[in-house]
CSV table of C-alpha atoms in Angstrom, one decimal:
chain,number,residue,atom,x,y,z
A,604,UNK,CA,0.0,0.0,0.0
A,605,UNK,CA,1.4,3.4,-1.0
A,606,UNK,CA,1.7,6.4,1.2
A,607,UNK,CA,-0.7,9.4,0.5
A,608,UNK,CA,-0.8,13.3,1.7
A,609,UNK,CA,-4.6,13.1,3.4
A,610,UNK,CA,-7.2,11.4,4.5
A,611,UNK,CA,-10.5,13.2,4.0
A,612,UNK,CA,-13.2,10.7,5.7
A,613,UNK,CA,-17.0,11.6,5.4
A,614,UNK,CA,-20.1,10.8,3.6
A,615,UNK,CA,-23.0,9.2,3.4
A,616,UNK,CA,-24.8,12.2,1.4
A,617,UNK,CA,-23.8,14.7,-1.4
A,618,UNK,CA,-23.9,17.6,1.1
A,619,UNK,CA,-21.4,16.2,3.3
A,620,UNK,CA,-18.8,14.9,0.2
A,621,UNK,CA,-19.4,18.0,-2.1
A,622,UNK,CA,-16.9,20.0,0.7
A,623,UNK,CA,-14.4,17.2,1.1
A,624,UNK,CA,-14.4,17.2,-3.3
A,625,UNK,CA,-13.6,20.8,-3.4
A,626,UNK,CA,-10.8,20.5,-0.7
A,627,UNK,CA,-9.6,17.9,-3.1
A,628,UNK,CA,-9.8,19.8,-6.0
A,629,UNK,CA,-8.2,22.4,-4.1
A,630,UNK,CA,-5.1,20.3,-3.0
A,631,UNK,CA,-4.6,19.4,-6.9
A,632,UNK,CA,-4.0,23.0,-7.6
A,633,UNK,CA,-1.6,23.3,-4.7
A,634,UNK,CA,0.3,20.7,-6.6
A,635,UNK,CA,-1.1,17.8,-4.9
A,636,UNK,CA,-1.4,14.6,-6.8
A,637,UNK,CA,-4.8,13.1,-6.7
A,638,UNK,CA,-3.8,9.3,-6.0
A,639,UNK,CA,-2.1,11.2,-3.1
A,640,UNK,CA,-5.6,11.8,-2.1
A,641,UNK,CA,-7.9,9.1,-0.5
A,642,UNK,CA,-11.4,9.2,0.9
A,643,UNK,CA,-12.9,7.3,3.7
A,644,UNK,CA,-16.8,7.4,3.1
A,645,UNK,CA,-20.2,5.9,3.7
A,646,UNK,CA,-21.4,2.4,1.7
A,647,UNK,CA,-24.0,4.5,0.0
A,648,UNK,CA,-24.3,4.7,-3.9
A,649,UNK,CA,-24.2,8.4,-3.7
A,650,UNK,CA,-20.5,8.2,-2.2
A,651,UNK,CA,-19.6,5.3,-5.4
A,652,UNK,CA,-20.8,7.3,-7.9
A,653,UNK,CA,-19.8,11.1,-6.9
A,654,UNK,CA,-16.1,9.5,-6.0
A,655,UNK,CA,-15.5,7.6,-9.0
A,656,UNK,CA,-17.0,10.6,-11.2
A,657,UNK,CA,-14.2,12.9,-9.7
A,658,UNK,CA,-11.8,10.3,-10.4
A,659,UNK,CA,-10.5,10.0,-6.6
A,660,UNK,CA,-9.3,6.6,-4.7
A,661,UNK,CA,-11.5,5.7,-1.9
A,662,UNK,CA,-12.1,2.8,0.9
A,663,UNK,CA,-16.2,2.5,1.5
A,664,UNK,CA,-16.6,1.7,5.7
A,665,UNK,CA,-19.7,-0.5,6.5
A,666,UNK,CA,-21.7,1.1,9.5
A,667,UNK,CA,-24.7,3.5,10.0
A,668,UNK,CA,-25.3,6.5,12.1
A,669,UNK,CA,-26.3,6.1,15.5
A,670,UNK,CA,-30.2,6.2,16.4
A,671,UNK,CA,-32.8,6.2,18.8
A,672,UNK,CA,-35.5,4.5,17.1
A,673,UNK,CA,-34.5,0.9,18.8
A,674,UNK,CA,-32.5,-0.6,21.2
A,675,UNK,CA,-30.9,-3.5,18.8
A,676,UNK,CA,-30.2,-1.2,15.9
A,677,UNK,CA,-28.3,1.1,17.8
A,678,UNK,CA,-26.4,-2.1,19.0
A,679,UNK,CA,-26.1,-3.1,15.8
A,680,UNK,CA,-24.2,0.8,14.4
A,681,UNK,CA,-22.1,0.5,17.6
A,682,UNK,CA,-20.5,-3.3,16.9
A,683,UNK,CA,-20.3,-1.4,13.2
A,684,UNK,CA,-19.2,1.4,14.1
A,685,UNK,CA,-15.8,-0.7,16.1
A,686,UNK,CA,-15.5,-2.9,12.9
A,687,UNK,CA,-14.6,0.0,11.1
A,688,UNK,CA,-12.6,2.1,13.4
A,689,UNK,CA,-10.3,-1.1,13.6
A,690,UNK,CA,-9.9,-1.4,9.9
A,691,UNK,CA,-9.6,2.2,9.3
A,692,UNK,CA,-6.4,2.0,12.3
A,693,UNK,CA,-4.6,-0.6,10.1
A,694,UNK,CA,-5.3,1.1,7.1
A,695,UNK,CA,-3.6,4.7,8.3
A,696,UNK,CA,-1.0,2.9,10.2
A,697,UNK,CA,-0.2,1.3,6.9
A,698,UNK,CA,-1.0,4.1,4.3
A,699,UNK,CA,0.7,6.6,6.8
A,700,UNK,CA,-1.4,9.7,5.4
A,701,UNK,CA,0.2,13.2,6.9
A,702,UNK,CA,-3.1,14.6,7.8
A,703,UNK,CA,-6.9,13.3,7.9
A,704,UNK,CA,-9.9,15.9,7.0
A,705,UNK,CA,-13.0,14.6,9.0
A,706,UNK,CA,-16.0,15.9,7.1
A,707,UNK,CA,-18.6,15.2,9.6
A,708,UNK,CA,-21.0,12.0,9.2
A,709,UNK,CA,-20.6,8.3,10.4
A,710,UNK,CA,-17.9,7.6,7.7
A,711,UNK,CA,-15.7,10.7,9.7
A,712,UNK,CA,-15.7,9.0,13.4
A,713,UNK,CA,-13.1,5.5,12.2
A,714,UNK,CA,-10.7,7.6,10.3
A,715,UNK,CA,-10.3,10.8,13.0
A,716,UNK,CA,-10.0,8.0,16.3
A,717,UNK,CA,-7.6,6.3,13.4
A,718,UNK,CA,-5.5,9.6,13.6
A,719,UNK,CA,-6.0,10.0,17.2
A,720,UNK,CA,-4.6,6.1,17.6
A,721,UNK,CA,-1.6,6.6,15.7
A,722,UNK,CA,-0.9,10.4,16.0
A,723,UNK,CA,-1.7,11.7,12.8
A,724,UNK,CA,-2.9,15.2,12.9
A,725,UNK,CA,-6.7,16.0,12.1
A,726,UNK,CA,-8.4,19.0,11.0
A,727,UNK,CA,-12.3,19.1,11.4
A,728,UNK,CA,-14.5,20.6,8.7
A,729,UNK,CA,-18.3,21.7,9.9
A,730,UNK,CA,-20.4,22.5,7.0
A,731,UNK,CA,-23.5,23.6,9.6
A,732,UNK,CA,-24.1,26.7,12.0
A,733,UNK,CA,-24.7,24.1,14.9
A,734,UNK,CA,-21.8,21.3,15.1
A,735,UNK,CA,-23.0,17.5,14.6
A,736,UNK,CA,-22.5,14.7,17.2
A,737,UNK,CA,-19.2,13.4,15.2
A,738,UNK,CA,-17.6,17.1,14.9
A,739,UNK,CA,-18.2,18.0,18.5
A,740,UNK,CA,-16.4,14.1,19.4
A,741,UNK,CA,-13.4,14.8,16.8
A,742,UNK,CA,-12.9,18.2,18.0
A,743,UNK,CA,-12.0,17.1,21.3
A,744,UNK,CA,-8.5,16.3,19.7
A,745,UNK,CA,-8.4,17.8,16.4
A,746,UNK,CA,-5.5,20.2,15.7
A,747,UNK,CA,-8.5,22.7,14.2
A,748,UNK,CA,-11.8,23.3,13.8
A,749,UNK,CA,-12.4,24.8,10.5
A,750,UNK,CA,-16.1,26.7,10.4
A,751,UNK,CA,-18.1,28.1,7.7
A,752,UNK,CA,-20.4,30.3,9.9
A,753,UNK,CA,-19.2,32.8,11.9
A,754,UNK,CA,-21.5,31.6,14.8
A,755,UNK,CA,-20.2,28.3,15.3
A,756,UNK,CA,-18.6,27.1,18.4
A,757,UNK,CA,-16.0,24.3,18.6
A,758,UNK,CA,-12.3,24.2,19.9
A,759,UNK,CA,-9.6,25.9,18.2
A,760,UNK,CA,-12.0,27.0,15.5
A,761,UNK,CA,-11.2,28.7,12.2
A,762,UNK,CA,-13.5,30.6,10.2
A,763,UNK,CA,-13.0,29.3,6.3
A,764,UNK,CA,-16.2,29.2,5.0
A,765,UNK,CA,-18.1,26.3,3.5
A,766,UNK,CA,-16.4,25.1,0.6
A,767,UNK,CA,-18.3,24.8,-2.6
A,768,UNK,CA,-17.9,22.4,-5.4
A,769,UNK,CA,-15.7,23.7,-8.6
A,770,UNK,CA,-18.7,22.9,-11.0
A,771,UNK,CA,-20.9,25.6,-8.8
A,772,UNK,CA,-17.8,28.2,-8.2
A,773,UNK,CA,-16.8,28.0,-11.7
A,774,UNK,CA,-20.7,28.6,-13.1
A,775,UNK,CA,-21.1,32.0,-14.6
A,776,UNK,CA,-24.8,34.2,-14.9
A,777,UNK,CA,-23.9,34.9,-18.6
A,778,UNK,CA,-24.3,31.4,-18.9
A,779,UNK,CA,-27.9,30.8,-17.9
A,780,UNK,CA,-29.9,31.4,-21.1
A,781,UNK,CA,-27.8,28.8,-22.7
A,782,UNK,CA,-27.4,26.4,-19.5
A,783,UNK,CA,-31.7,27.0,-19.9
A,784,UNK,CA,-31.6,26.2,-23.3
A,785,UNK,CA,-30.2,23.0,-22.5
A,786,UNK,CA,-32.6,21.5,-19.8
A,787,UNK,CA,-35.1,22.9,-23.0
A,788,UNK,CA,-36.6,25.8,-20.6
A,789,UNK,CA,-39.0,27.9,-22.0
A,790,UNK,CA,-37.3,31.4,-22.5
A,791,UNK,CA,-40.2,33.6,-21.4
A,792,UNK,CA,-40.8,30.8,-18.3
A,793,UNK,CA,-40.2,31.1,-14.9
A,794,UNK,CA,-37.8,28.0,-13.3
A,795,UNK,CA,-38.4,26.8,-9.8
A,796,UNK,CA,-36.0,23.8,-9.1
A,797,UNK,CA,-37.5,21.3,-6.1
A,798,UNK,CA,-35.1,19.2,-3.8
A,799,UNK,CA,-34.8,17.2,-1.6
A,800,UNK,CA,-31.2,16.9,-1.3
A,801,UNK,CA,-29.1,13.6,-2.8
A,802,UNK,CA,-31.7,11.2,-0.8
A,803,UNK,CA,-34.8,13.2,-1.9
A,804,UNK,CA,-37.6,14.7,0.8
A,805,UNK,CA,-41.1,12.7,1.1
A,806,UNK,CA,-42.6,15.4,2.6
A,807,UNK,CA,-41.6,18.1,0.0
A,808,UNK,CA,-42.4,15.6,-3.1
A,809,UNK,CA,-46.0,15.3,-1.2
A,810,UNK,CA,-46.3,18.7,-0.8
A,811,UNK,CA,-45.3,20.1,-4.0
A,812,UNK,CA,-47.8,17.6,-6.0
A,813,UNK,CA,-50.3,18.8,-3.6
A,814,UNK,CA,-49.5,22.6,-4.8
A,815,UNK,CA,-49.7,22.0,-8.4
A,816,UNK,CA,-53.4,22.8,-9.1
A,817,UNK,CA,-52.9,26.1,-7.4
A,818,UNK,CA,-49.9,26.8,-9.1
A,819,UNK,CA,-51.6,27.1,-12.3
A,820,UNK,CA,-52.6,30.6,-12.1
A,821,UNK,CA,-49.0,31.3,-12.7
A,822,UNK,CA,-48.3,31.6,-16.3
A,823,UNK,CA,-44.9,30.5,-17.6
A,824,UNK,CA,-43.9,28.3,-15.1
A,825,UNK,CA,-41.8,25.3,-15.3
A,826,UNK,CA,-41.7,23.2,-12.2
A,827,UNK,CA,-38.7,21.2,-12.4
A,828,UNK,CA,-38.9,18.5,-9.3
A,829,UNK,CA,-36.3,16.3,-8.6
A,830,UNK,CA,-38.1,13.8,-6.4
A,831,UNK,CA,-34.8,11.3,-5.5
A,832,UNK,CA,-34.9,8.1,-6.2
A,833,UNK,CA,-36.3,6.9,-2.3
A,834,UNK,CA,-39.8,8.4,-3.3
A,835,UNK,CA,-39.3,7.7,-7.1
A,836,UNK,CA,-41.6,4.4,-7.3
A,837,UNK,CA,-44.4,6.1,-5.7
A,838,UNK,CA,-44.0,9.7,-7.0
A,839,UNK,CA,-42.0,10.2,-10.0
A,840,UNK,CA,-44.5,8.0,-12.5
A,841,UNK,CA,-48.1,10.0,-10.7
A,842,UNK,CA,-49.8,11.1,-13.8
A,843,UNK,CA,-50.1,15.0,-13.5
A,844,UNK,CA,-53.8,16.1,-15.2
A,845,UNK,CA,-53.0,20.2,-14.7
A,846,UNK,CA,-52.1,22.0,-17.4
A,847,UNK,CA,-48.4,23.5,-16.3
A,848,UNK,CA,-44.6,22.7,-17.1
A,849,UNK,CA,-44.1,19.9,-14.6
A,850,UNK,CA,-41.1,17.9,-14.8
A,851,UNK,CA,-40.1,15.2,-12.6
A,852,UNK,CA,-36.6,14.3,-12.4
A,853,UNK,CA,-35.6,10.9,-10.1
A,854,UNK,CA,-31.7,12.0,-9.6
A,855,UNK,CA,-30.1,15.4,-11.5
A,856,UNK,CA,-26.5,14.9,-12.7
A,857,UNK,CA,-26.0,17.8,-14.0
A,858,UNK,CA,-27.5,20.0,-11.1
A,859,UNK,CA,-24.7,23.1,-11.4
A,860,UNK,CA,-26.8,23.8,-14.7
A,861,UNK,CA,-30.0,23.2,-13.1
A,862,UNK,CA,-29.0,26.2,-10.1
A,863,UNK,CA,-27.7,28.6,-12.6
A,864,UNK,CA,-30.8,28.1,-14.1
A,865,UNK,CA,-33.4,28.4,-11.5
A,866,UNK,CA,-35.0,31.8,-10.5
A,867,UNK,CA,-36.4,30.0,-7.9
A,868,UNK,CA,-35.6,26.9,-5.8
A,869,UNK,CA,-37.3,25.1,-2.8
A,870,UNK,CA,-35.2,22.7,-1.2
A,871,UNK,CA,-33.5,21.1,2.4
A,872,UNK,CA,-31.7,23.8,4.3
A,873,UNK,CA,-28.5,21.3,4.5
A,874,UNK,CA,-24.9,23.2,4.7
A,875,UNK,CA,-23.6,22.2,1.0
A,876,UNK,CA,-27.1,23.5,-0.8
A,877,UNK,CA,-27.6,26.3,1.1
A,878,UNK,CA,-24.0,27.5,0.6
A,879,UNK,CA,-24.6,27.0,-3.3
A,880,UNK,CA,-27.5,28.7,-3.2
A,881,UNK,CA,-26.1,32.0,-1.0
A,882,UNK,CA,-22.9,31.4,-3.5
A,883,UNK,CA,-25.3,31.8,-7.0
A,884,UNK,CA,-27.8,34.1,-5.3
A,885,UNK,CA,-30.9,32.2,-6.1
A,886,UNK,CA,-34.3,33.4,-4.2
A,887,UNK,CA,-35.2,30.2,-2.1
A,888,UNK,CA,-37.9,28.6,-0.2
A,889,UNK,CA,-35.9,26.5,2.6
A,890,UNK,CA,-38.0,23.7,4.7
A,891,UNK,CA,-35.4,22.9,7.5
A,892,UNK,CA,-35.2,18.8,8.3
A,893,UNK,CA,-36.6,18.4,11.3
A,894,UNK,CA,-34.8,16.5,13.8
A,895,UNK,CA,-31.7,17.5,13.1
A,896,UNK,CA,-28.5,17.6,15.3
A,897,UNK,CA,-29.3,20.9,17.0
A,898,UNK,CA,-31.9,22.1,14.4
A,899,UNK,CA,-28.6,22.7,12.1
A,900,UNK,CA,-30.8,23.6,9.0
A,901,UNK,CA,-33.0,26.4,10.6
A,902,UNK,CA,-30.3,28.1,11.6
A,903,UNK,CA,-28.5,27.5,8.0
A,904,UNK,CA,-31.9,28.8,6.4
A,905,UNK,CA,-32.3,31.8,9.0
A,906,UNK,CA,-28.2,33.1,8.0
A,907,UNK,CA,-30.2,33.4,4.1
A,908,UNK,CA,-33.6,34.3,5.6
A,909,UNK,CA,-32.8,37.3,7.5
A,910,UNK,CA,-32.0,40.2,5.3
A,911,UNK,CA,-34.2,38.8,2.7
A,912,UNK,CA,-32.7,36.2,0.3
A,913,UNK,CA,-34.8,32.9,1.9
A,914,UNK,CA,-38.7,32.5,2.9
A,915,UNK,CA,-38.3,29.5,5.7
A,916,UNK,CA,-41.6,26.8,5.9
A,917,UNK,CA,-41.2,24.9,9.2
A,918,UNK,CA,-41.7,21.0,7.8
A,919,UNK,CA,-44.7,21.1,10.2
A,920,UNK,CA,-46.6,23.9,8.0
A,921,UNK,CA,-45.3,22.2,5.0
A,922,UNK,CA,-48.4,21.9,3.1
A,923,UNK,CA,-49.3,22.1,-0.8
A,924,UNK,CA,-51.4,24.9,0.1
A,925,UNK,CA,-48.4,26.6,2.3
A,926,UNK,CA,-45.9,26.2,-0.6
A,927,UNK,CA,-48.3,27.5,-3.3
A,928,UNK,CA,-48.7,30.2,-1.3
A,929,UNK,CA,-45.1,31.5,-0.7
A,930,UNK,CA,-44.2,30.5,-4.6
A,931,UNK,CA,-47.2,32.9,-5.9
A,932,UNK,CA,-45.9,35.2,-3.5
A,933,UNK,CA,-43.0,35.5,-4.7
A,934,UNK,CA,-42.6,34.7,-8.6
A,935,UNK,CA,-45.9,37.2,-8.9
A,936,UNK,CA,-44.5,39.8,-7.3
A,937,UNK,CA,-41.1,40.3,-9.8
A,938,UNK,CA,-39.6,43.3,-7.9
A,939,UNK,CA,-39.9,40.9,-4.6
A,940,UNK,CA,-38.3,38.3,-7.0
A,941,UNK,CA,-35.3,40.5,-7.8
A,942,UNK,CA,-34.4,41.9,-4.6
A,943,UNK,CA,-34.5,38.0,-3.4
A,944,UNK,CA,-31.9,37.4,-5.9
A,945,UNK,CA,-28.7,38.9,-4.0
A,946,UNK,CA,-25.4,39.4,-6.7
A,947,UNK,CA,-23.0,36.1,-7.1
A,948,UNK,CA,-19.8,36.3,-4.7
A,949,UNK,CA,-18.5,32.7,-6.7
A,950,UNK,CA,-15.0,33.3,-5.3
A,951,UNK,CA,-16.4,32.7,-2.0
A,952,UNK,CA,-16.7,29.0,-2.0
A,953,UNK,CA,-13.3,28.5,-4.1
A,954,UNK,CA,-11.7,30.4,-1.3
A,955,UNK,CA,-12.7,28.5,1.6
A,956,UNK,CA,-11.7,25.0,-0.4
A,957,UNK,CA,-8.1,26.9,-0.7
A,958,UNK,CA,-8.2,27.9,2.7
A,959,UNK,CA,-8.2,24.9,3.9
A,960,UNK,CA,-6.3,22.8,1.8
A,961,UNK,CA,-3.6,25.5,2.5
A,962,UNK,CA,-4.5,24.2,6.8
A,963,UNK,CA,-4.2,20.8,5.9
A,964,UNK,CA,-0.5,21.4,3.8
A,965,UNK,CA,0.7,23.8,7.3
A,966,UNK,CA,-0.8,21.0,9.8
A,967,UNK,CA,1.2,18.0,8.3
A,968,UNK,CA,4.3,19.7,8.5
């Protein structure tokens, strides 16, 4: 087994690898090789297929995330959860990386205790406001704690930013007619993109199939609805009898075109989507997860929502007639619509990736 620069362990979903991919990307420019690079992640088909598209070497780690829905499957991640952290020990004290990046996420608890086993520096990356169970564990000996909100508490913390995916930093607004011509977008239509996030959101796909028939007074729309493909059997074949745009979508590949097109998008209020959206300046509609490690995504969704940029629907109120609502409220009302849509700051993202790649290249030395 060859020795490699880093580490970078995390995954399980798109918003927690997208990061840990521009890191990468950003280490490549620094004049890192890329089979110097390795990933720890998730089982998941989202980490296989997002990996092997960005052509970096990774080890997949059998294991899910802790729960409290019963007794035996907690048992069951735990007995997991040691499986791995043993393998991913003999794999660093073998591969001998010079730094690990711990991205947050079940995959990122083997590979930091690996570090902390064998004394190989780690550096932390939180892509929420409000740290998750892993990051507040690994930060207990991580060298640093690198943030992307200002707000956000954790041990020898460093602000950097959230770093966003090349694809997104690299998208320009002269681009959109064309990028719309593409997904064959109506030029006088308005484009509201609906997510889920990589997994997809049962209660948004109900909701925003329940909203249709309302949304019909608005003329010119296209509804473009990526429903993901857990909700894809039941959702993505309904037949749709109202007479609007509607597109469903079970998985997007090419979704940087898809958010450079959008004038409006309604989606998850995770820390990847959320920075992508604040990077492009799309006018959003954010439904927080509920549930989540310290209600994370309101507070993600409340940094766009207060001076304007985001209209936040607790998943409680989450309702076709709720959503129909706020959309007519908004794509109606075109001066509202413009002032939602703050100007692009695309060098954002790329900087934060560069920032820390630069931490990881000054904490292995």
């Amino acid at each position: 087994m060859s020795e490699f620069f880093v580490l970078i362990a995390g995954g399980g979903t798109a918003g927690h690898l997208y990061p840990g991919l521009a890191v990468a990307e950003a280490l490549v420019s620094l004049g890192k090789r890329r089979n110097e690079i390795h990933f720890f992640t998730s089982d998941r088909e989202i980490d296989n297929k997002l990996l092997t598209a960005a052509d970096f070497h990774f080890t997949p780690l059998d294991g899910n995330g802790l729960t409290r829905r019963s007794i035996s499957s907690s048992i069951g991640a735990v007995i997991l959860l040691i499986k791995s952290t043993i393998f991913a020990c003999r794999y660093v004290r073998k591969s001998k990386p010079k730094v690990i990046l711990a991205l947050g996420g079940f995959a990122a608890v083997p590979g930091s205790v690996a570090g902390l086993l064998t004394g190989t520096p780690v550096v932390l990356h939180e892509q929420n406001s409000v740290p998750g169970t892993a990051n507040k564990l690994i930060s207990k000996w991580a060298k640093k704690s690198a943030v992307s909100y200002q707000s956000t508490e954790l041990p020898r913390r460093m602000y950097t930013g959230n770093p966003v995916r090349k694809e997104i930093t690299n998208l320009n607004l002269s681009d959109k007619s064309m990028h719309r011509s593409q997904l064959g977008i109506p030029e006088e239509n308005k484009l509201i993109v609906i997510t889920g996030g990589s997994l997809g959101s049962f209660k948004i796909n109900k909701s925003i199939l329940n909203a249709l028939p309302d949304l019909k007074e608005i003329p010119n729309l296209t509804i473009y609805h990526i429903i993901g493909s857990r909700d894809w059997e039941e959702m993505g074949k309904v037949n749709i009898d109202v007479d609007i745009d509607y597109r469903a979508i079970e998985y997007e590949e090419e979704m940087p075109v898809v958010l450079n097109s959008a004038d409006l998008i309604v989606s998850r209020a995770g820390g990847s989507i959320t920075a992508e959206i604040n990077l492009l300046g799309i006018p959003s509609i954010l439904i927080p997860l509920p549930g989540a490690p310290g209600d994370h995504q309101t507070k993600n969704a409340e940094s766009l929502a207060v001076d304007g940029r985001a209209v936040i629907i607790p998943d409680e109120n989450c309702t076709g007639v709720r959503i129909a609502k706020e959309i007519k409220g908004i794509v109606l009302d075109e001066e509202r619509l413009l002032n939602m849509g703050m100007p692009r700051h695309p060098k954002s993202g790329k900087n934060a990736a560069e920032k820390i790649a630069t931490l990881l290249i000054e904490v292995a030395k």
